[in-house]
CSV table of C-alpha atoms and ligand atoms in Angstrom, one decimal:
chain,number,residue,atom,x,y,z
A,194,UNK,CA,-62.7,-122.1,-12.4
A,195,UNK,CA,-64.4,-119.4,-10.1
A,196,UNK,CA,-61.8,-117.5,-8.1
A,197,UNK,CA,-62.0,-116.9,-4.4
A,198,UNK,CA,-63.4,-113.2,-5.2
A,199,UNK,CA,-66.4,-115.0,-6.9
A,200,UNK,CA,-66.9,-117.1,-3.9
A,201,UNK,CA,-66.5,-114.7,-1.1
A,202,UNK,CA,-68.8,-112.1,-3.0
A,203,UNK,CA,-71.7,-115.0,-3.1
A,204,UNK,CA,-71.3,-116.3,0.2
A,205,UNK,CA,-71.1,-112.3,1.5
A,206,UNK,CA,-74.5,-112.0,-0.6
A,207,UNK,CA,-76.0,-115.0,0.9
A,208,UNK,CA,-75.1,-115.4,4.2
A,209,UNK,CA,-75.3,-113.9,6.9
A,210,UNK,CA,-72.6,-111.7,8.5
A,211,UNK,CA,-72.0,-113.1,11.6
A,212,UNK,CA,-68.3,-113.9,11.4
A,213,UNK,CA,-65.7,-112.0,9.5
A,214,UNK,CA,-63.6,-114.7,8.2
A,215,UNK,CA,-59.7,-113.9,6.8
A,216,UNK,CA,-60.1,-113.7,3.1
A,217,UNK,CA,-59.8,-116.9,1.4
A,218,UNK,CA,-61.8,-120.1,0.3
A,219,UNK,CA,-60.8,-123.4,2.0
A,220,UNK,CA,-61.7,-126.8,0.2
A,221,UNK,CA,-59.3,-129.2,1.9
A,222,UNK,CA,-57.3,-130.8,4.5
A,223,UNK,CA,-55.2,-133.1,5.7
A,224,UNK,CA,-53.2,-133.6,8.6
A,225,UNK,CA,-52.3,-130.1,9.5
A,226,UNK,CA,-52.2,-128.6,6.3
A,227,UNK,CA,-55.2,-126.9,4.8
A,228,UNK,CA,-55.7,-126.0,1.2
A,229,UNK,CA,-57.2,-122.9,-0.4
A,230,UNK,CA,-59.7,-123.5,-3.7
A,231,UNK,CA,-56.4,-122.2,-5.9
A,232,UNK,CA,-54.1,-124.9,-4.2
A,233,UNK,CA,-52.3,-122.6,-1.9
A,234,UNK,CA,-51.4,-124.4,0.8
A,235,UNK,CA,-51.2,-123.6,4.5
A,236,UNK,CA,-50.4,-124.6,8.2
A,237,UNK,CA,-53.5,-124.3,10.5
A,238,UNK,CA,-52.8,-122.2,13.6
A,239,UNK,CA,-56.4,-122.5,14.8
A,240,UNK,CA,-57.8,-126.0,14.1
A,241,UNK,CA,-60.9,-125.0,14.2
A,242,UNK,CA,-61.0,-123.8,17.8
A,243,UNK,CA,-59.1,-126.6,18.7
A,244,UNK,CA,-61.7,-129.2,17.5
A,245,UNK,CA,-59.6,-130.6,14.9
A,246,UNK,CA,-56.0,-131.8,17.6
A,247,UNK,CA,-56.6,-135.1,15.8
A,248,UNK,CA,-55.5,-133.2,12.3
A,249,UNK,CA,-57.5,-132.8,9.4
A,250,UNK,CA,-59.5,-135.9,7.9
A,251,UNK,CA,-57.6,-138.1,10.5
A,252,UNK,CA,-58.0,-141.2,8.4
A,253,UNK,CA,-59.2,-143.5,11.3
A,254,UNK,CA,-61.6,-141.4,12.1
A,255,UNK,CA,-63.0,-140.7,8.5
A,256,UNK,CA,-63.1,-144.6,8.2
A,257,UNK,CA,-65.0,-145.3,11.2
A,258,UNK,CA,-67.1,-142.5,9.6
A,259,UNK,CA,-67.7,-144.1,6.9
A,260,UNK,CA,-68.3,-147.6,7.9
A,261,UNK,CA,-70.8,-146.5,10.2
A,262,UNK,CA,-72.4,-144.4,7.7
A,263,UNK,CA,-73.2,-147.8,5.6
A,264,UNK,CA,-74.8,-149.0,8.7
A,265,UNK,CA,-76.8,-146.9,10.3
A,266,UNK,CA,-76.6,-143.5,11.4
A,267,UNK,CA,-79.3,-142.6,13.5
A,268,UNK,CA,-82.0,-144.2,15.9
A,269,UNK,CA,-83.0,-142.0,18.3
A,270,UNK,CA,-83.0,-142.6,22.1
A,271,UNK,CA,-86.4,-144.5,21.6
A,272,UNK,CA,-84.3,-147.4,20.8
A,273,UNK,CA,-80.4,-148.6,21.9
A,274,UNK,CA,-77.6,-148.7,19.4
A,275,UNK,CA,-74.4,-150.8,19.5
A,276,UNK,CA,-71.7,-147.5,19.2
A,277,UNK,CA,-73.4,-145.5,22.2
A,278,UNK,CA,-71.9,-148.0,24.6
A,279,UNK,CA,-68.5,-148.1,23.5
A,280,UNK,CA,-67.7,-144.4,22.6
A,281,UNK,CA,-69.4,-143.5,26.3
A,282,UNK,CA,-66.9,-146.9,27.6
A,283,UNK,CA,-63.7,-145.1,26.5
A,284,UNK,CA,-65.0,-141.2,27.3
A,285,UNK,CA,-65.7,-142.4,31.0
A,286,UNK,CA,-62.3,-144.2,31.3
A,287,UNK,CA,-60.2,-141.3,30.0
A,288,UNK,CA,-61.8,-138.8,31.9
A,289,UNK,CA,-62.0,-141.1,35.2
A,290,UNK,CA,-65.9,-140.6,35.8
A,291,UNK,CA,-68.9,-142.6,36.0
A,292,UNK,CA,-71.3,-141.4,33.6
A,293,UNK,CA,-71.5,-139.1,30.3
A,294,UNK,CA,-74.1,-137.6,28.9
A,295,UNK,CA,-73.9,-137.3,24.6
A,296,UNK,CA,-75.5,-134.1,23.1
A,297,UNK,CA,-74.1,-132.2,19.9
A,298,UNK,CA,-72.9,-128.9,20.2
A,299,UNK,CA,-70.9,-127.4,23.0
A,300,UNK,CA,-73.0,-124.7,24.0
A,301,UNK,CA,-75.6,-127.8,24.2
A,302,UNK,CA,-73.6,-129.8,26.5
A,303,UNK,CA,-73.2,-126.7,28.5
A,304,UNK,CA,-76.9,-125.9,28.8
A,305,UNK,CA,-77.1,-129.7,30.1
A,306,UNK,CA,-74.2,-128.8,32.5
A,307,UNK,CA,-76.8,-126.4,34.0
A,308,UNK,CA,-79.9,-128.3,34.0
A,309,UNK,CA,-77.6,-130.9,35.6
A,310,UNK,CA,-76.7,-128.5,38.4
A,311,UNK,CA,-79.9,-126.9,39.3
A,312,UNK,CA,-82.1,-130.2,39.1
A,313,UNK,CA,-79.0,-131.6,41.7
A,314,UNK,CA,-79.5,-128.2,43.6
A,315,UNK,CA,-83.1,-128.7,43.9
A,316,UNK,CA,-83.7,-132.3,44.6
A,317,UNK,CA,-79.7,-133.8,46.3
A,318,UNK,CA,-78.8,-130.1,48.0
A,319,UNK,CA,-82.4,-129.1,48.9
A,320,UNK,CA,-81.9,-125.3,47.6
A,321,UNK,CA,-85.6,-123.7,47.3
A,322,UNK,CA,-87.2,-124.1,44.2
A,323,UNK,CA,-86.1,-121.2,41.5
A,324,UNK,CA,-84.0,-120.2,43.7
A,325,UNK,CA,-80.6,-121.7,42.6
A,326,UNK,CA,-77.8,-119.1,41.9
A,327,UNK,CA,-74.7,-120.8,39.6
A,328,UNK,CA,-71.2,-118.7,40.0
A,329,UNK,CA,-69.3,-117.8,36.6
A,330,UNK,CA,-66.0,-115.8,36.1
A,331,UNK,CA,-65.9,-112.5,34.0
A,332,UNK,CA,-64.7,-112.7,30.4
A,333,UNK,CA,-65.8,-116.9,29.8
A,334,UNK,CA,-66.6,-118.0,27.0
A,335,UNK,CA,-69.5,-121.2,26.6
A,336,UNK,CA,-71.4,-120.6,23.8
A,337,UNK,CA,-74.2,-118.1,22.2
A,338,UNK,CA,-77.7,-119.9,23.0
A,339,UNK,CA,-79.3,-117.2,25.6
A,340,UNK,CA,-78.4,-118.8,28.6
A,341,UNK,CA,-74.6,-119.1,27.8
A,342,UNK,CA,-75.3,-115.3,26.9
A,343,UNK,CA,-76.3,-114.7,29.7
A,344,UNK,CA,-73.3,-116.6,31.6
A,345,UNK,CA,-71.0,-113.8,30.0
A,346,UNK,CA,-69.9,-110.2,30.8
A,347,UNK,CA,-68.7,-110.1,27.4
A,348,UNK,CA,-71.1,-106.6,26.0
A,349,UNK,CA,-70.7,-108.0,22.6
A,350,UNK,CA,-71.9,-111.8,23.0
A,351,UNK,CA,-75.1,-110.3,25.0
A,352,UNK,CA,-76.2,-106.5,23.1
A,353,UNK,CA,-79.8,-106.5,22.3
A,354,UNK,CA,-80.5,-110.5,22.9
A,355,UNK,CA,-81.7,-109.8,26.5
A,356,UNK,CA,-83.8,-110.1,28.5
A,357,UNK,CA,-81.3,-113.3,30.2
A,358,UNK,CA,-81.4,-116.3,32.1
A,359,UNK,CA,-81.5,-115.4,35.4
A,360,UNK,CA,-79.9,-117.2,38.3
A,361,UNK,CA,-76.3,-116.1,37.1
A,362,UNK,CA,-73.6,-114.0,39.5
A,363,UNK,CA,-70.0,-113.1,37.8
A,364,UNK,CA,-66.9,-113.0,39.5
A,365,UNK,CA,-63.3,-112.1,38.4
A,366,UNK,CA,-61.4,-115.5,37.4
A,367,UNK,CA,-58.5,-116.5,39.6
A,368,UNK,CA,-60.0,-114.6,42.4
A,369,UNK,CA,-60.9,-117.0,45.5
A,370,UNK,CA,-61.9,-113.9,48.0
A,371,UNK,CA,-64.6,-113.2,45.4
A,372,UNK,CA,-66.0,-116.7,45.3
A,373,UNK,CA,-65.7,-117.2,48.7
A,374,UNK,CA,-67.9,-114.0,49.2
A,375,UNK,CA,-70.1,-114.9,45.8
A,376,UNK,CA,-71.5,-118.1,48.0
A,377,UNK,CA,-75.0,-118.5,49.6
A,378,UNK,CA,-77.2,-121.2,50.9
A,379,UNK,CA,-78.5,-121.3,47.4
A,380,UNK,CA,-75.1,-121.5,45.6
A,381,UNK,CA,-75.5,-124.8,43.5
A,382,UNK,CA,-72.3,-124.5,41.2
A,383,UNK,CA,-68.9,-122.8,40.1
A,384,UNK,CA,-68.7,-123.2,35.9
A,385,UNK,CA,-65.6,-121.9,34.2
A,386,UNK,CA,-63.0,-122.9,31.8
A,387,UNK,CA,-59.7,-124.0,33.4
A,388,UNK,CA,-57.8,-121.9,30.6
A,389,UNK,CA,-59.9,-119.2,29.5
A,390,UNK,CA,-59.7,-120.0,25.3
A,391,UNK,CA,-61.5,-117.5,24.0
A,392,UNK,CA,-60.7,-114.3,26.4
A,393,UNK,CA,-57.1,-114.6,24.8
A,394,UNK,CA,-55.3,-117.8,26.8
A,395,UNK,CA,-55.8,-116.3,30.0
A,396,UNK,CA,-54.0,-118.8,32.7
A,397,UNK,CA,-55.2,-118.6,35.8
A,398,UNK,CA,-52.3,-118.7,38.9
A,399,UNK,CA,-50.9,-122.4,40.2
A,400,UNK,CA,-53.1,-124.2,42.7
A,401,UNK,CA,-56.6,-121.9,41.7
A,402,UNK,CA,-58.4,-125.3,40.5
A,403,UNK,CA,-57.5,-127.4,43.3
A,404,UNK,CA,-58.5,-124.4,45.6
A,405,UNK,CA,-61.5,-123.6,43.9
A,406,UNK,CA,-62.6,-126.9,44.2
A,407,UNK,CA,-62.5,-127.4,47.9
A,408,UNK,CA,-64.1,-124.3,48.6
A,409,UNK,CA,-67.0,-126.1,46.3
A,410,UNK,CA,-67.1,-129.3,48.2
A,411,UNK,CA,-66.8,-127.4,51.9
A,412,UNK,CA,-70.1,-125.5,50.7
A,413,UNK,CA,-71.8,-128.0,49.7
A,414,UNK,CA,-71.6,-127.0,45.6
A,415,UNK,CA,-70.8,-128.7,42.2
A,416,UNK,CA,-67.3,-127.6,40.1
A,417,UNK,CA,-68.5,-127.8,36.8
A,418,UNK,CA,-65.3,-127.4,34.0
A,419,UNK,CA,-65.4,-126.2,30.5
A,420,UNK,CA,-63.4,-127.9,28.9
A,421,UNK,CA,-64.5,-127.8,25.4
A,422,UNK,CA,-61.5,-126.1,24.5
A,423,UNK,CA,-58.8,-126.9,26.6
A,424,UNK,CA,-60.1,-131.2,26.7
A,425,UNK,CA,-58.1,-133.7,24.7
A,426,UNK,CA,-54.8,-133.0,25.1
A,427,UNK,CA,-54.5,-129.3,23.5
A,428,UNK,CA,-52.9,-128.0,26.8
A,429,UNK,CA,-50.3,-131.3,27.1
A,430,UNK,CA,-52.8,-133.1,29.3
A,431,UNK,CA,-55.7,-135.0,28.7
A,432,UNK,CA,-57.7,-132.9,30.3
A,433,UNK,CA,-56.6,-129.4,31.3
A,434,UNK,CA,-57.5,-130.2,35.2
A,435,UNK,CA,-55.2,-132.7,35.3
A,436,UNK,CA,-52.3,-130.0,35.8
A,437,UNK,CA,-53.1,-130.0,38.9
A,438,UNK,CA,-53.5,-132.5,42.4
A,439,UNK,CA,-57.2,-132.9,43.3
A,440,UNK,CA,-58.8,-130.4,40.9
A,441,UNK,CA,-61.4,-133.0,39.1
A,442,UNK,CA,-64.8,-131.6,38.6
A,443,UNK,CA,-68.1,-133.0,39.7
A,444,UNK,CA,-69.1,-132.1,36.3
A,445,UNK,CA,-66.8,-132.1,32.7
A,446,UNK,CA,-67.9,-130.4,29.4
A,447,UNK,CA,-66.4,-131.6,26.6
A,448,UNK,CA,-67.0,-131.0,23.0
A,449,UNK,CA,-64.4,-129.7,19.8
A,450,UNK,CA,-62.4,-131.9,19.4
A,451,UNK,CA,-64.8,-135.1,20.6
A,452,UNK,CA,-65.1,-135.9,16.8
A,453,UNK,CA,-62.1,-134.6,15.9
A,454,UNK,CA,-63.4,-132.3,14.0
A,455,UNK,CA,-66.0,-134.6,11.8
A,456,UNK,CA,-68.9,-134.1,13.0
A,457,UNK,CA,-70.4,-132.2,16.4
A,458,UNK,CA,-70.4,-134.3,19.3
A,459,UNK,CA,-70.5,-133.3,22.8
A,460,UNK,CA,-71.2,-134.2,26.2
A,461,UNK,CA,-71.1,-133.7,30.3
A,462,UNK,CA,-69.4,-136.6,32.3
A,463,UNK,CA,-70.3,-136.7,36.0
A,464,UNK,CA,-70.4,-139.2,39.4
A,465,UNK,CA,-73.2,-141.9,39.0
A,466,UNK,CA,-74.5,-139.5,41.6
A,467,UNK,CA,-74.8,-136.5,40.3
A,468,UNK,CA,-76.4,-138.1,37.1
A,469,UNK,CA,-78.8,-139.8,38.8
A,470,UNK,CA,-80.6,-136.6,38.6
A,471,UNK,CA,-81.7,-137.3,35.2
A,472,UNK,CA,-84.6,-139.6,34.8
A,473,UNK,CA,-86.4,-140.9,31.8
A,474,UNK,CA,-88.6,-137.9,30.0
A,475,UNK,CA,-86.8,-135.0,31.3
A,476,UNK,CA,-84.0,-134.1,29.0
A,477,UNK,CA,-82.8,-135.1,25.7
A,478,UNK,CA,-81.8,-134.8,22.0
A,479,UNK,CA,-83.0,-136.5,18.8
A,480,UNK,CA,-79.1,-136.1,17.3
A,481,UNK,CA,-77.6,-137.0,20.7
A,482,UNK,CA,-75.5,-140.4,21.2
A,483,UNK,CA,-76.3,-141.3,17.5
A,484,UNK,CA,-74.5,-144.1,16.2
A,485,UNK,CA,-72.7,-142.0,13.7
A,486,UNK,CA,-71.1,-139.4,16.2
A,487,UNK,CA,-70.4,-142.2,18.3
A,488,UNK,CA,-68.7,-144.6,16.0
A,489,UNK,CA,-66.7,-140.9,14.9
A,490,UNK,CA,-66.0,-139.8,19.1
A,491,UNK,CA,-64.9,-143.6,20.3
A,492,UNK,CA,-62.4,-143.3,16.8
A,493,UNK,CA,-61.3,-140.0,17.6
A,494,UNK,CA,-60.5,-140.9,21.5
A,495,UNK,CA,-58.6,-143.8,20.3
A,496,UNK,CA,-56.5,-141.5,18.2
A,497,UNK,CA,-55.6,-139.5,21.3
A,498,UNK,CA,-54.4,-142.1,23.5
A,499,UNK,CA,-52.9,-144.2,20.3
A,500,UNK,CA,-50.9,-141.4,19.1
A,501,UNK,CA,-50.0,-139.6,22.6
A,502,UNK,CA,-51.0,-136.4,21.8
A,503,UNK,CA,-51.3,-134.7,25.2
A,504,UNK,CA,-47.7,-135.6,25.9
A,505,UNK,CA,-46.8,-134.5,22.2
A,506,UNK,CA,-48.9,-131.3,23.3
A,507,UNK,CA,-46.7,-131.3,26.4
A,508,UNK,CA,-43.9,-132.0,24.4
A,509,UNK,CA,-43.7,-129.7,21.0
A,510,UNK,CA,-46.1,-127.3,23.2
A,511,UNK,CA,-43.0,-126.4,25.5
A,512,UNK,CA,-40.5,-126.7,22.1
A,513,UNK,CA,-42.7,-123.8,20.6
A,514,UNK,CA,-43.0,-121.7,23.4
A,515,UNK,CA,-38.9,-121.7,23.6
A,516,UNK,CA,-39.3,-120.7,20.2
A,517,UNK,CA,-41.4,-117.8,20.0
A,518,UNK,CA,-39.2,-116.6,23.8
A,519,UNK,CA,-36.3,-116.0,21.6
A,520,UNK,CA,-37.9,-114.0,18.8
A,521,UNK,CA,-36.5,-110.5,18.8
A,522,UNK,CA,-39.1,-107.7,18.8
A,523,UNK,CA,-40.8,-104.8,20.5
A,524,UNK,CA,-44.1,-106.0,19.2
A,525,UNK,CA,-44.6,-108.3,22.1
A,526,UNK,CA,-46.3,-108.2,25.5
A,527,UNK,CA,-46.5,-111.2,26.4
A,528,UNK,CA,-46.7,-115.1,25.8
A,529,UNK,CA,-48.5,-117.0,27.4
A,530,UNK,CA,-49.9,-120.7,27.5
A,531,UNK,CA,-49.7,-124.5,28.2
A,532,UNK,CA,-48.6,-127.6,25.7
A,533,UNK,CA,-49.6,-126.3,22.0
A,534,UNK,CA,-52.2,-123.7,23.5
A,535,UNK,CA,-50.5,-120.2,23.1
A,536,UNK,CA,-51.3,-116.4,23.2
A,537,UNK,CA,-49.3,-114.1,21.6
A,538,UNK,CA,-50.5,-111.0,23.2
A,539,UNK,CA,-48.8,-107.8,20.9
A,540,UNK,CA,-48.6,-104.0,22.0
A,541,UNK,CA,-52.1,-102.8,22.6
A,542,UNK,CA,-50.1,-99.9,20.1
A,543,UNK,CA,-50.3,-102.0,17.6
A,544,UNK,CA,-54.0,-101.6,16.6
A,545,UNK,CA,-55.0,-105.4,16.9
A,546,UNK,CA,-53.7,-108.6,15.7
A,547,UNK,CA,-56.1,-108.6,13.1
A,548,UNK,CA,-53.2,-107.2,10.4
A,549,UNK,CA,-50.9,-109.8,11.5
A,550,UNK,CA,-53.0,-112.7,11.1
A,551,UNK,CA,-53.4,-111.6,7.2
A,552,UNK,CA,-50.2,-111.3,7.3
A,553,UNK,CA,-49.3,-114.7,8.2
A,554,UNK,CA,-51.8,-115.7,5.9
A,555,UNK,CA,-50.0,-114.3,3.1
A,556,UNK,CA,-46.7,-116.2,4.4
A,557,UNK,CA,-48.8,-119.8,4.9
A,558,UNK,CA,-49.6,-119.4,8.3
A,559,UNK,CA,-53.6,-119.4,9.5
A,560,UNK,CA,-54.3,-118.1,12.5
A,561,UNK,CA,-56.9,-115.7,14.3
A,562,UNK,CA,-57.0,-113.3,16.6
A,563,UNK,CA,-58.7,-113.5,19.7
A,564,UNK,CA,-59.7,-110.7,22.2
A,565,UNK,CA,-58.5,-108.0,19.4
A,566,UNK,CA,-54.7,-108.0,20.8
A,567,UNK,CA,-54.0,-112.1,20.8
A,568,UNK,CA,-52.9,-114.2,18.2
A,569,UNK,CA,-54.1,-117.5,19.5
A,570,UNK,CA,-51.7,-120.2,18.1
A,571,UNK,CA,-53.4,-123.7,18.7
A,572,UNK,CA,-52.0,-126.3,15.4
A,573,UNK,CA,-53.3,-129.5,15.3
A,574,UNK,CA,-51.2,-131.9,18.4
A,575,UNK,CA,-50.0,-134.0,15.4
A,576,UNK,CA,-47.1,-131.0,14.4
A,577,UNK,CA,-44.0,-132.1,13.9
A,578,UNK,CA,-40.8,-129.7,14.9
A,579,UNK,CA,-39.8,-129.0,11.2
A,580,UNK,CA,-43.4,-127.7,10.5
A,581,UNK,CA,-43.3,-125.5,14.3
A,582,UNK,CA,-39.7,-123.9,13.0
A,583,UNK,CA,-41.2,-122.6,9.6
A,584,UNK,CA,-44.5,-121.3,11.4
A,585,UNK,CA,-42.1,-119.7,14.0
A,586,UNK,CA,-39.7,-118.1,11.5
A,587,UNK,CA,-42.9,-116.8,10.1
A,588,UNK,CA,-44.1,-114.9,12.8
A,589,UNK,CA,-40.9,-113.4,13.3
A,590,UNK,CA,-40.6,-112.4,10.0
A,591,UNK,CA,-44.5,-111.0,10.7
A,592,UNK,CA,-43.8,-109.3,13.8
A,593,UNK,CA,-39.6,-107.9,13.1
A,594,UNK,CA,-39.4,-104.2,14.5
B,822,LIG,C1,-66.4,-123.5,21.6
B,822,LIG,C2,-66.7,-123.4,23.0
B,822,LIG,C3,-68.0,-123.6,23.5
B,822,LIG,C4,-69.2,-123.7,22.5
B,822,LIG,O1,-69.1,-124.8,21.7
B,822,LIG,P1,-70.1,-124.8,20.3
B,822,LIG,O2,-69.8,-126.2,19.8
B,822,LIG,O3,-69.6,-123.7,19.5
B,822,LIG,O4,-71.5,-124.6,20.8
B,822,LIG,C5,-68.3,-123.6,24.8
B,822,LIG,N1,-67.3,-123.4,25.7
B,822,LIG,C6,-66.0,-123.3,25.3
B,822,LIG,C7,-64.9,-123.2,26.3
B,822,LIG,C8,-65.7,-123.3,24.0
B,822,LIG,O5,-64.4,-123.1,23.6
């Protein structure tokens, strides 16, 4: 049997070192347990960047998966096929929109998102051509292509890949002075996350979306929301908007956990208006809306609503939050988050949470940090209580004075 070492050491030789994964070699899940090549087994804290909520190899979703996959798996948008329809059907109704959009990736669906917002700028607002400006917050997160690059403020997403995609202007997040004063004639959209994931759980203050989005409508601008992350029920809603009265975007991102974690499936839902700017020729994707990923995304919807997992979010979200309030230690600054989307934010004298992940690693417990000083806890929504009290006496154990 080749040990972990032996793997690590190839896949170190051979690919490239963009990530610097925790030490060990995964080679199976199920629900939300994950296995290591050795048969340690472990509770996933990270689901994939919340892509897997469903839980690993949901079987529902890996049997529409593979029926489909006898079928027919892809056609291309030269021709119709019977899944498109549905899985688009049930996206639309959950989300309360007219129209969605399929592509693959979510830095995809957020390039799309842009196109979408401009072209609308353009030809519905009348904004002077090339001259559309899109808002953003400091320290988002949408993706790596250039252009989501060049959305960020973030010195290590951007070093050396410039020059950027104009047509960008950052503001601080949860600051409505700022976007108030960020607007001009030529202002075609606001795009940020409604929980920012990746800067460390960052919560913006009660009322910000709702607030944010009538200073869009009264000037005449698109509310576009990421919610690749916080979408389908991680943050005890459907989506993450849904907190809050009258905060629904013109435009919606969702990706992650669209597939539930079997396959990359993404896309933008908007008004029959707002997608009216996309005619036939001008934007596309051979992988996008193909029968395959949308046999897996109309299974993996149906898991959501069938199993009630933004109110379990809601639910064991608020049970584990109680939970990690009354562990005893100096090590922590703060806790912070909404249904089973939590940052544990240690002392920044504490060197990182980096050590404490691999230390819950060695206890069963996976887990990354996020933002150097955040241990982002985000389990698959299908936890039960029994599995949220070991991974909490874990950490305490982890993080005792
Ligand atoms: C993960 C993520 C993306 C990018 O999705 P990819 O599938 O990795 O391209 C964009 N926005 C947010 C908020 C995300 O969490």
């Amino acid at each position: 049997m080749t040990s972990q070492t032996d793997i690590i050491n190839q896949t170190d030789r051979r690919s490239t070192h963009n990530y610097n994964p925790l030490p060990l070699v995964l080679e199976r899940g199920e629900g939300v347990w994950v296995w290591d090549t050795d048969g340690n087994k472990y509770l996933d804290c990270l689901s994939a960047y919340s892509a897997v909520n469903q839980g690993h190899c949901h079987p529902k979703i890996i049997a529409a998966m593979g029926e489909q996959a006898q079928k027919i798996t892809l056609t291309s948008r030269a021709f119709h096929n019977d899944r498109m329809g549905p899985f688009l059907e049930k996206l639309c109704q959950m989300a309360k929109m007219d129209k969605a959009l399929p592509m693959n990736t979510g830095a995809e669906a957020v390039e799309t998102a842009i196109k979408a917002v401009r072209k609308w700028g353009y030809e519905v607002k009348g904004v002077e051509n090339n001259k559309a400006e899109i808002i953003v917050v400091r320290d988002n997160f949408h993706g790596r292509t250039i252009t989501a690059v060049s959305m960020s403020s973030e010195a290590e997403y951007r070093k050396n890949f410039g020059p950027f995609t104009p047509g960008f202007k950052l503001i601080d997040y949860d600051d409505l002075p700022a976007l108030e004063q960020a607007i001009t004639p030529n202002t075609v959209a606001l795009i940020m996350e409604p929980i920012q994931g990746e800067a460390g759980i960052i919560i913006p203050s009660d009322g910000f979306l709702t607030k944010a989005r009538k200073i869009c409508k009264e000037n005449n601008m698109l509310f576009v929301l990421d919610e690749i992350q916080t979408g389908l029920g991680r943050t005890g809603k459907t989506f993450c908007f849904q907190h809050e009265e009258n905060a629904a975007p013109d435009i919606l991102i969702v990706g992650k956990a669209l597939s539930g974690g079997v396959y990359p499936v993404s896309a933008i839902l908007a008004s029959d208006e707002v997608m009216g700017v996309f005619t036939p020729g001008i934007h596309g994707s051979t992988f996008g809306g193909n029968p395959l990923g949308a046999a897996i995304g109309l299974a993996a919807l149906k898991v959501i609503e069938e199993e009630n997992l933004a109110e379990r979010s809601q639910i064991l979200g608020d049970y584990l939050m109680s939970k990690l309030q009354n562990i005893k230690t100096n090590k922590i600054s703060e806790i912070r988050g909404k249904g089973l989307f939590i940052g544990i934010e240690l002392d920044p004298s504490l060197g990182g949470a980096r050590s404490y992940c691999e230390a819950l690693m060695k206890r069963g417990i996976l887990c990354k940090e996020t933002h150097e000083h955040v241990i982002r806890l985000a389990p698959p929504l299908i936890i039960e209580n029994e599995q949220i009290d070991w991974m909490v006496d874990q950490i305490a154990a982890v993080l005792k004075d």
